Every structure is written in C-alpha cells, then in structure tokens.
Coordinates of C-alpha atoms and ligand atoms in Angstrom, one line a residue:
M1 CA 75.4 175.7 182.1
I2 CA 73.6 175.7 178.6
P3 CA 74.0 179.2 176.8
K4 CA 70.8 181.0 176.8
T5 CA 72.4 183.9 174.0
F6 CA 75.1 183.2 171.2
K7 CA 76.7 185.3 168.7
I8 CA 77.6 183.1 165.2
K9 CA 80.3 185.0 162.7
S10 CA 80.8 184.0 159.7
F11 CA 83.8 184.2 157.5
G12 CA 84.3 182.6 153.4
C13 CA 82.1 182.3 150.7
Q14 CA 78.5 182.9 150.2
M15 CA 78.2 179.4 151.8
N16 CA 79.3 180.2 154.6
V17 CA 76.8 183.3 155.2
Y18 CA 73.6 180.9 154.4
D19 CA 74.8 178.2 156.8
G20 CA 75.6 180.8 159.9
E21 CA 72.0 181.9 159.0
R22 CA 70.6 178.0 159.0
M23 CA 73.1 177.4 163.0
A24 CA 71.6 180.3 164.0
E25 CA 67.9 179.6 163.5
L26 CA 68.8 176.3 164.6
L27 CA 69.7 177.4 168.1
D28 CA 66.9 180.0 167.9
S29 CA 64.3 177.3 167.7
R30 CA 66.1 175.7 171.1
G31 CA 65.3 178.3 172.7
M32 CA 68.9 180.4 172.6
R33 CA 69.0 183.7 172.1
A34 CA 71.0 185.8 169.9
A35 CA 73.4 188.6 171.4
G36 CA 73.6 192.1 170.2
E37 CA 76.6 193.4 168.1
D38 CA 78.3 194.4 171.1
D39 CA 77.0 192.5 173.8
D40 CA 78.8 189.5 175.2
A41 CA 77.3 186.0 174.3
D42 CA 77.3 182.8 176.2
L43 CA 78.4 180.4 173.2
V44 CA 80.4 181.9 170.1
V45 CA 80.6 180.2 166.8
L46 CA 83.3 180.9 164.3
N47 CA 82.4 179.7 160.7
T48 CA 85.6 179.4 159.5
C49 CA 86.9 179.4 156.0
H50 CA 90.1 176.7 154.7
I51 CA 90.5 178.5 151.3
R52 CA 93.6 180.1 151.9
E53 CA 96.5 180.5 154.1
K54 CA 95.1 184.1 155.8
A55 CA 91.8 183.0 155.9
A56 CA 92.3 179.9 158.0
E57 CA 95.2 181.3 160.3
K58 CA 92.4 183.8 161.2
A59 CA 90.3 181.7 162.8
Y60 CA 92.7 180.7 165.5
S61 CA 93.8 184.7 166.0
D62 CA 89.5 185.0 166.5
V63 CA 89.6 182.6 169.3
G64 CA 92.1 184.1 171.2
R65 CA 90.5 187.1 170.9
L66 CA 87.1 185.7 172.0
R67 CA 89.2 185.5 176.2
R68 CA 87.3 188.2 178.3
E69 CA 89.2 190.7 180.4
D70 CA 87.9 188.8 183.7
G71 CA 89.9 185.8 182.0
S72 CA 86.8 183.6 181.8
K73 CA 85.6 183.0 178.3
P74 CA 82.7 181.4 175.9
L75 CA 81.4 178.4 175.2
I76 CA 83.6 178.5 171.6
A77 CA 82.6 176.2 168.7
L78 CA 84.7 176.4 165.7
A79 CA 82.1 175.7 162.8
G80 CA 83.3 176.0 158.9
C81 CA 86.0 174.3 157.0
V82 CA 88.7 174.8 159.4
A83 CA 86.9 173.2 161.6
Q84 CA 86.3 170.4 159.1
A85 CA 90.0 170.5 157.7
E86 CA 91.4 170.1 161.2
G87 CA 88.8 167.9 163.3
A88 CA 90.2 166.9 166.4
E89 CA 93.8 168.6 165.7
A90 CA 91.8 172.0 166.1
R91 CA 91.5 171.2 169.5
R92 CA 94.4 170.6 170.1
R93 CA 95.9 173.7 168.6
S94 CA 93.7 175.8 170.7
P95 CA 92.8 174.5 174.4
M96 CA 89.9 177.2 174.1
I97 CA 87.6 175.6 171.3
D98 CA 84.9 173.3 173.2
I99 CA 83.4 172.3 170.3
V100 CA 84.6 171.4 166.7
V101 CA 81.6 171.3 163.8
G102 CA 82.1 170.4 160.1
P103 CA 79.8 172.2 157.2
Q104 CA 78.4 168.7 156.7
A105 CA 77.2 168.0 160.6
Y106 CA 75.4 171.7 161.9
H107 CA 72.6 170.2 162.4
R108 CA 74.0 168.4 165.5
L109 CA 75.1 171.7 166.8
P110 CA 72.8 171.7 169.9
D111 CA 73.0 168.6 170.8
M112 CA 76.9 169.3 171.2
V113 CA 76.5 172.5 172.8
G114 CA 74.5 170.3 175.3
E115 CA 77.5 168.5 175.7
A116 CA 79.9 171.0 175.9
A117 CA 77.8 172.6 178.7
S118 CA 78.5 169.4 180.5
G119 CA 82.2 169.9 180.0
K120 CA 82.7 167.5 176.8
R121 CA 84.8 168.8 174.2
P122 CA 82.2 167.0 170.7
V123 CA 83.9 167.3 167.8
D124 CA 81.6 166.0 164.5
T125 CA 83.0 165.9 161.1
D126 CA 81.0 163.3 159.3
M127 CA 79.4 163.9 156.1
P128 CA 76.6 161.6 156.6
A129 CA 73.8 160.5 154.2
I130 CA 71.2 162.2 155.5
S131 CA 70.8 165.6 154.5
K132 CA 71.2 168.4 157.5
F133 CA 68.6 170.5 156.0
D134 CA 66.0 168.0 157.3
A135 CA 66.7 168.4 160.0
M136 CA 66.9 172.2 160.2
P137 CA 63.0 174.6 161.6
A138 CA 61.6 176.1 158.9
R139 CA 62.9 179.6 156.9
R140 CA 61.5 182.5 159.3
R141 CA 63.8 185.2 158.5
A142 CA 64.8 186.4 155.2
A143 CA 66.5 189.9 153.6
P144 CA 65.2 191.6 150.7
S145 CA 68.0 189.4 148.6
A146 CA 68.0 185.9 150.5
Y147 CA 70.3 183.5 149.8
L148 CA 69.1 179.5 149.2
T149 CA 71.6 176.6 148.8
V150 CA 70.8 174.6 146.5
Q151 CA 73.9 172.4 146.0
E152 CA 76.7 171.3 148.0
G153 CA 80.3 170.1 147.6
C154 CA 82.9 169.9 144.9
D155 CA 84.0 166.6 142.6
K156 CA 86.6 168.8 140.3
F157 CA 89.7 168.8 142.2
C158 CA 91.3 171.9 140.6
T159 CA 95.0 170.9 142.6
Y160 CA 94.9 174.1 144.3
C161 CA 92.0 174.2 146.3
V162 CA 90.4 172.5 149.6
V163 CA 86.7 172.5 148.7
P164 CA 86.6 168.8 147.6
Y165 CA 88.2 167.7 151.2
T166 CA 86.0 170.6 153.4
R167 CA 82.7 170.3 151.8
G168 CA 82.9 167.1 150.4
A169 CA 81.6 165.4 147.0
E170 CA 79.2 167.3 144.7
I171 CA 75.4 166.6 146.1
G172 CA 72.7 168.6 144.9
R173 CA 69.4 168.9 147.2
P174 CA 66.3 167.8 146.0
L175 CA 64.1 169.7 144.0
R176 CA 61.0 170.0 146.0
D177 CA 62.8 171.1 149.1
I178 CA 63.8 173.6 147.4
L179 CA 60.8 175.3 146.0
D180 CA 59.4 175.0 149.5
E181 CA 62.5 176.9 150.8
A182 CA 62.2 179.3 148.5
R183 CA 58.7 179.8 148.7
A184 CA 59.0 180.0 152.8
L185 CA 61.6 183.2 151.8
I186 CA 59.3 185.5 149.6
D187 CA 56.7 185.0 152.7
C188 CA 58.9 186.1 154.9
G189 CA 59.9 189.2 152.7
A190 CA 62.8 187.9 150.1
R191 CA 61.9 189.8 146.3
E192 CA 65.7 188.1 145.4
I193 CA 66.7 184.3 145.7
V194 CA 70.9 184.4 145.3
L195 CA 71.1 180.4 144.5
L196 CA 74.5 179.2 146.0
G197 CA 76.5 176.4 145.4
Q198 CA 80.7 175.6 145.3
N199 CA 79.3 174.2 141.8
V200 CA 76.1 175.5 141.5
N201 CA 75.5 175.0 137.8
A202 CA 76.6 171.4 138.6
W203 CA 73.1 171.0 139.9
R204 CA 70.8 167.9 138.4
E205 CA 67.5 166.1 139.3
A206 CA 66.2 163.5 137.2
G207 CA 68.3 164.8 134.0
A208 CA 67.1 168.2 134.5
G209 CA 69.5 170.8 135.1
L210 CA 69.9 174.3 136.9
A211 CA 68.2 176.1 134.0
S212 CA 65.0 174.2 134.6
L213 CA 65.2 174.9 138.6
I214 CA 65.5 178.3 138.2
R215 CA 62.6 178.0 135.3
Q216 CA 60.3 176.6 137.8
L217 CA 61.4 179.0 140.7
A218 CA 60.8 182.0 138.3
R219 CA 56.7 180.8 138.3
I220 CA 56.3 181.5 141.9
D221 CA 54.6 184.5 142.9
G222 CA 56.4 187.3 144.7
L223 CA 59.9 186.4 143.2
E224 CA 61.1 189.4 141.5
R225 CA 64.6 188.3 140.9
I226 CA 67.0 185.7 140.4
R227 CA 70.8 185.2 140.6
Y228 CA 73.6 182.1 141.1
T229 CA 76.6 181.6 142.2
T230 CA 79.8 180.0 141.7
S231 CA 79.5 178.7 138.4
H232 CA 82.2 176.2 136.5
P233 CA 82.5 176.7 132.8
N234 CA 82.2 173.1 132.3
D235 CA 78.9 173.2 133.6
M236 CA 77.7 175.6 131.8
D237 CA 75.1 174.1 129.7
D238 CA 73.3 175.4 126.5
A239 CA 69.8 175.4 128.5
L240 CA 71.5 177.7 131.6
I241 CA 72.7 180.1 128.8
A242 CA 69.7 180.1 127.2
A243 CA 67.7 180.8 130.5
H244 CA 69.6 184.4 130.7
G245 CA 67.9 185.3 127.3
E246 CA 64.9 184.1 128.1
V247 CA 63.7 184.0 132.1
E248 CA 62.6 187.7 133.2
Q249 CA 63.8 187.0 136.5
L250 CA 67.0 186.0 136.1
M251 CA 69.7 188.8 136.0
P252 CA 71.9 189.9 133.8
Y253 CA 75.0 188.7 136.2
L254 CA 77.1 186.1 135.6
H255 CA 79.9 185.1 137.8
L256 CA 82.4 182.6 136.0
P257 CA 86.1 181.8 137.1
V258 CA 88.5 181.4 134.9
Q259 CA 91.8 181.4 137.1
S260 CA 94.5 181.9 134.5
G261 CA 94.6 183.1 131.0
S262 CA 97.6 180.1 130.1
D263 CA 96.1 177.1 128.8
R264 CA 99.3 175.5 130.3
V265 CA 98.8 176.7 133.7
L266 CA 94.8 176.0 133.8
K267 CA 96.1 172.1 133.2
T268 CA 98.3 172.0 136.1
M269 CA 95.2 173.5 138.1
N270 CA 93.3 170.8 136.4
R271 CA 90.6 173.6 135.1
S272 CA 89.3 170.9 132.3
H273 CA 88.7 173.6 130.7
S274 CA 90.4 175.9 127.8
V275 CA 90.9 179.8 127.7
D276 CA 88.9 178.8 124.4
S277 CA 86.1 177.1 126.0
Y278 CA 85.4 179.5 128.2
L279 CA 85.4 182.9 125.9
R280 CA 83.4 180.9 123.6
I281 CA 80.5 180.4 126.7
L282 CA 80.8 184.1 127.6
D283 CA 80.0 184.5 124.0
K284 CA 77.0 182.7 123.6
V285 CA 75.9 184.3 127.3
R286 CA 77.0 187.6 125.6
S287 CA 74.5 187.0 122.1
V288 CA 71.8 186.1 123.9
R289 CA 71.9 188.3 126.9
P290 CA 74.1 191.3 125.5
D291 CA 73.7 193.9 128.6
I292 CA 75.2 191.1 131.1
A293 CA 77.7 191.8 133.5
L294 CA 80.6 189.1 133.8
S295 CA 82.5 188.6 136.8
G296 CA 85.4 185.8 137.3
D297 CA 88.0 185.2 139.8
F298 CA 91.3 184.7 139.3
I299 CA 94.7 183.0 141.0
V300 CA 98.3 184.8 140.0
G301 CA 101.4 182.8 141.2
F302 CA 100.1 179.4 141.0
P303 CA 103.6 177.0 140.6
G304 CA 105.2 177.9 137.5
E305 CA 103.4 180.2 136.3
T306 CA 105.7 182.5 133.8
E307 CA 105.5 186.4 133.0
E308 CA 104.3 185.2 129.8
E309 CA 101.2 183.0 131.7
F310 CA 100.3 186.1 133.1
Q311 CA 100.4 188.6 130.9
Q312 CA 97.9 186.0 129.3
T313 CA 95.8 186.5 132.1
L314 CA 95.8 189.9 131.4
S315 CA 94.7 189.6 127.9
V316 CA 91.7 187.5 129.3
V317 CA 90.4 190.0 131.1
D318 CA 91.1 192.8 128.1
A319 CA 89.0 190.4 126.1
V320 CA 86.0 189.9 128.3
C321 CA 86.0 193.1 130.1
Y322 CA 84.6 192.3 133.6
A323 CA 82.0 193.9 135.7
S324 CA 83.9 192.8 138.7
A325 CA 86.3 190.4 139.3
Y326 CA 88.2 188.4 142.3
S327 CA 91.6 187.9 142.2
F328 CA 93.6 186.2 144.9
K329 CA 97.8 185.2 145.2
Y330 CA 97.8 181.4 145.1
S331 CA 98.4 180.2 148.3
P332 CA 99.2 176.6 149.4
R333 CA 97.2 174.6 150.6
P334 CA 98.0 171.6 153.1
G335 CA 97.1 168.5 151.0
T336 CA 96.2 169.8 147.9
P337 CA 98.6 168.9 144.9
A338 CA 99.9 172.3 143.7
A339 CA 101.6 173.1 147.3
A340 CA 103.7 170.0 146.9
M341 CA 104.4 171.1 143.0
D342 CA 108.5 172.3 142.2
D343 CA 109.0 176.3 141.2
Q344 CA 106.3 178.2 143.5
I345 CA 106.7 181.3 142.8
E346 CA 107.9 184.3 144.9
R347 CA 106.1 186.7 147.4
A348 CA 107.5 189.6 145.6
V349 CA 106.2 188.3 142.0
M350 CA 103.1 187.4 143.4
D351 CA 102.0 191.0 145.4
D352 CA 103.2 192.6 141.6
R353 CA 101.7 190.4 139.6
L354 CA 98.2 191.1 141.9
Q355 CA 98.6 194.4 141.8
R356 CA 98.9 194.9 137.9
L357 CA 95.8 191.8 137.5
Q358 CA 93.7 194.2 140.1
E359 CA 94.4 197.2 138.0
R360 CA 93.8 196.0 135.4
I361 CA 90.1 194.9 136.6
N362 CA 89.3 197.9 138.6
H363 CA 89.9 200.0 135.0
H364 CA 87.1 197.5 133.4
Q365 CA 84.6 198.0 136.3
S366 CA 84.8 201.8 136.4
A367 CA 84.3 201.5 132.2
F368 CA 81.4 198.8 132.7
N369 CA 79.8 201.3 135.9
R370 CA 80.4 204.4 133.1
S371 CA 78.9 202.2 130.2
R372 CA 75.1 202.3 132.7
I373 CA 75.1 205.8 133.2
G374 CA 71.8 207.4 131.8
T375 CA 70.3 203.9 132.2
E376 CA 66.5 203.6 133.3
T377 CA 66.2 200.1 135.2
Q378 CA 65.4 199.6 138.8
V379 CA 66.8 198.8 141.7
L380 CA 65.9 196.5 144.9
I381 CA 66.3 198.4 148.0
E382 CA 68.4 196.1 150.6
R383 CA 69.4 198.9 153.7
S384 CA 69.9 202.7 154.4
G385 CA 72.7 204.2 153.4
R386 CA 75.4 207.1 155.7
N387 CA 73.0 210.1 154.7
P388 CA 69.2 210.6 155.7
G389 CA 67.4 210.1 153.6
Q390 CA 69.6 207.3 151.4
M391 CA 69.4 203.8 150.6
I392 CA 71.6 201.3 149.1
G393 CA 70.1 198.6 147.1
K394 CA 71.4 196.4 143.9
S395 CA 71.1 197.0 140.0
P396 CA 70.0 194.3 137.8
W397 CA 73.9 194.2 136.9
L398 CA 74.8 193.6 140.6
Q399 CA 76.7 196.8 141.0
S400 CA 75.5 198.6 144.9
V401 CA 73.0 202.5 144.1
H402 CA 72.9 204.9 146.4
V403 CA 69.5 206.7 146.1
E404 CA 67.6 209.1 148.3
T405 CA 64.2 207.8 148.3
A406 CA 61.5 207.0 150.9
A407 CA 61.1 203.2 149.9
T408 CA 62.3 200.6 152.2
P409 CA 64.2 197.8 152.3
G410 CA 62.0 194.8 150.0
E411 CA 61.0 197.4 147.6
I412 CA 61.9 197.8 143.8
I413 CA 61.8 201.3 142.6
D414 CA 61.9 202.6 138.8
V415 CA 66.1 204.1 138.7
T416 CA 68.3 206.2 136.4
L417 CA 71.4 205.6 136.7
V418 CA 73.1 209.1 137.7
E419 CA 76.9 208.4 137.9
A420 CA 79.2 205.8 138.3
G421 CA 82.0 205.5 140.7
P422 CA 84.7 202.7 141.4
R423 CA 82.5 200.7 143.1
S424 CA 78.6 201.5 143.5
M425 CA 76.6 203.9 141.2
T426 CA 74.2 206.7 142.3
G427 CA 70.9 206.8 141.2
A428 CA 67.8 209.0 141.1
E429 CA 64.3 207.8 141.9
R430 CA 61.3 208.0 138.4
A431 CA 58.5 207.3 139.9
L432 CA 58.8 211.2 141.2
A433 CA 59.9 212.8 138.2
A434 CA 56.7 210.4 136.3
A435 CA 54.3 211.4 139.0
Ligands
SAH501 N1 83.6 176.6 143.2 C1 84.0 177.9 142.9 C2 85.1 178.9 144.0 C3 85.5 178.5 144.8 S1 86.8 179.4 146.3 C4 85.0 177.7 141.4 O1 85.3 177.0 141.0 O2 84.9 179.4 141.2 C5 86.6 180.9 145.9 C6 88.1 181.3 144.6 O3 89.1 181.0 145.8 C7 88.1 180.3 143.5 O4 87.7 180.9 142.4 C8 90.0 180.5 143.7 O5 90.0 181.8 142.8 C9 90.6 181.1 145.1 N2 90.9 180.3 145.6 C10 90.8 178.8 145.9 N3 91.9 177.8 146.6 C11 93.1 179.0 146.1 C12 94.1 179.1 146.6 N4 94.5 177.9 146.9 N5 94.8 180.3 146.7 C13 94.2 181.4 146.0 N6 92.9 181.6 145.9 C14 92.2 180.3 145.6
SF4_502 FE1 87.7 174.6 144.0 FE2 87.9 173.8 141.5 FE3 86.0 173.0 143.0 FE4 86.2 175.3 142.6 S1 85.8 173.9 141.3 S2 85.4 174.6 144.4 S3 88.3 176.0 142.7 S4 88.3 172.6 143.3
F3S503 FE1 86.1 179.1 151.9 FE2 84.7 176.7 152.7 FE3 83.2 178.3 151.7 S1 86.9 177.4 152.4 S2 85.3 179.5 150.3 S3 84.2 178.6 153.6 S4 83.5 176.4 150.8

C-alpha cells in the first residue's frame, strides 16, 4: 500500500534540517500528507547524523522505537549521513528499515517509497552528477528565518571527520538557482536567509565567491537579513571579510570553528590553519565589524592531546571571547585516520576537559550577553513564547530575545535589550514608547 501520511525527523546539522524540509515538499508534491506531531504516520523518514558515535547509534534505537503497540510498523526510510555511511549494511543491522537513501539521492525518495510499498527494500547512496535540486518542486513554505543550501560536501578531510565521506566532494549550486530559491522563500514569507554549506565559504562560481553571492542576495527586495554557516578558516577570503563591514543585511555573527588551540593538534587534525592564522582572521573581521558575535566549534580529547595543549584551547577561548561556541568530546569514527591513531584519550579525561571548556565558554557567552544590555536594536520575531503576549525572536547577534509584543512571526521590531540570561535576552519593544 502506498503511504498516505508521512513524518520526517531530522537530526544533526542545519543542512539536514534543510534536506528534511525539501523531502517533505517532495512527498507533499506527490500527494502525501504530513502527519501531525502526535499522530501516527504511514511513512517515517529518519534523517540521521553520523558525526559522532552517539548520533549514529541513536538512528538505530530510533528505528526500534517505531514498532507500534500492536506489533505493526510504519514504512521506515533511513536517510541522511548514517544512511550514506552504512548503505545496505543498515538494512542488515535493522530488518525494520525498508528504504536507505543518502543525502545526495533523496530526490528519488518518492520512487523508492513506491518500490518499498510493493515489498522491495531499495538502497540508494549514489552521488549523482545531476543535482538533486533540479528534481525538487518549487519552495512553497518558509519560516521567517529560512535555510538555503548553497554548497555541499567537503574536500578538507580533517582526520576526525566523516563529512567528506557522507556528503561527498565540495560542490556549489549555481548562482541562478540560489537567487531563484531565495526569491521564492521571500515570496512565502522569509525575511532572513541562512546560507548553508558544510563549507559554505568555499562556494564559488566563475571566480566569484560567497561575498559576491551575498552582495547579490542583498539586492533582493524584502530580504532583510543574511547569515551563513559553516565556514572554514582557510576559505575566509578578504572579500568576505570586507562584506561584513559593508553589506547592511549581513548580520554581525560569524561561526568559524577552530577545533583546538594547539598548532600540533591542528596539524594532526589536518586543519591546514594555525592558531595564529585563525586569530588573524578574527582580528580582521573585528576591525571591519567591531560588534561581531563570534562563534566556534571545539573538540577536546583528540588523540594525543596533552593537558598543556588543552590549556592552549582555553587560551584561545579567552583570547576570542566567543559570544557562543560548541564543544564536543572527540569521537572516533570508522574509516577516519584519527580513529586509528595511538594515544586515544581516556573518557574521564575527556569529560573533565569538556566541562572546563564549557565553563569557560559559558563565562564569555554570559559576558557577551551582558555587554548588549541597553542596546537599541532590531529583533526578527520567529515564534510565540511560553507566556501570553510573549514572542521569541533573534537579535542581529543571533541571541534569542524574549519580548512582549503584538508583532507576529516575520515582523522585525525595534527593541531595547534590557536583561541578559545565560542563553537568551529579554527585550522591550521601543515602537510603543516612541508612539
Ligand atoms: N564543516 C564544519 C563542521 C562540520 S561538523 C567545519 O569544518 O567546521 C560540526 C562539528 O562537529 C565540527 O566543527 C567538529 O567540532 C565536530 N566534530 C566533527 N567530527 C567530530 C568527531 N569525530 N568527534 C567529535 N566532534 C566532531
Ligand atoms: Fe569535517 Fe573538516 Fe570538512 Fe568541517 S572542514 S566538514 S570538520 S572535514
Ligand atoms: Fe551530521 Fe551529516 Fe550534518 S554527519 S552534522 S548530518 S553533514
């Protein structure tokens, strides 16, 4: 039986969220209907992440949990990076999985659903030269802040990372397609566009890089805010840095992972930048955009990391004063060079380092939030808050801002930031006072 209703659950990075939205639109265009949050669905797509062991294992436990009380189960599609990494093996590991579809093949999902409905168990982890985007229906829904994938894959091969294997080689979408999709998203209500890519700042077309793309997007009527993520330090060119000082719609926020504060560790990670070259980039960005909120990613307990090297990571955190940052315990991934390295670090040591790093990051995050108190700024309203009359939106620095207002999602309102919490801000609407 062909399923009538579907549910898609996305894990991992924003690219997976974007892919989940596109799969939903694709199934929708073939006459299937999204099931409600608490409703049962005929088809469940688990859009998985392979980046760390925990995330990958979660995929299989989530599959197991789809068994219904009466012993039946929905049609189950394993999508995303676990699907890519495991391929047909996933089908063997869990007999409940009906479909295995990789991130570059999901335009085939509706056909595969048809095959599965007739009893087959299709697997597609090809990385075809033809862009899956060409097979997608036009955008018909958009959040106030909408994701738009402009680049996929990674050629960097950091020694700990699965992304080059699960997402394939770096490939950029054509400029014209990106601009068309941006216009379509704005037509359905987006005010902000977040450009996505595993290495978004590696995007290039005919010699023009991400800065040029951002400048062209900025000319589109109705597009008020532009962001991009995630960037690699080596692709942070001068044109992109300059755009931060010149393009009004480009928000003062930069997520630039460094991973470690030790040059020796960076070298064994194959990061191809040094601590110093990283800090120099941030200095340049700050010189054109002094208020920029900086963010990063860190890995603690990479094989061979000494206490002293870990402390160098803490020093980088103190030197940069991040507005926010993500930190992870190193997780050995099958097939990556680092998984085979000697000197894997003990769990207890990793736990301790992670805790110390997170304390330091939280300290700077709170300080950054406090430094914004009293600032008159604008907030893009995204959704309603817990209390009546309260809405939640984002400041230019990507802080969550709680504000009492009659404004609805998609509106940009004038706000004074009045209170800072560790993870969010409270704002007071200013238009009211001025009226
Ligand atoms: N392309 C981006 C991010 C990719 S994954 C970049 O290069 O910055 C997001 C983050 O997950 C990485 O920045 C890294 O900090 C973390 N990560 C990747 N592989 C990991 C692993 N094996 N163990 C722990 N953290 C990892
Ligand atoms: Fe992974 Fe490194 Fe590529 Fe980022 S740059 S996706 S960490 S290989
Ligand atoms: Fe995870 Fe794949 Fe994204 S491994 S972080 S979902 S690229």
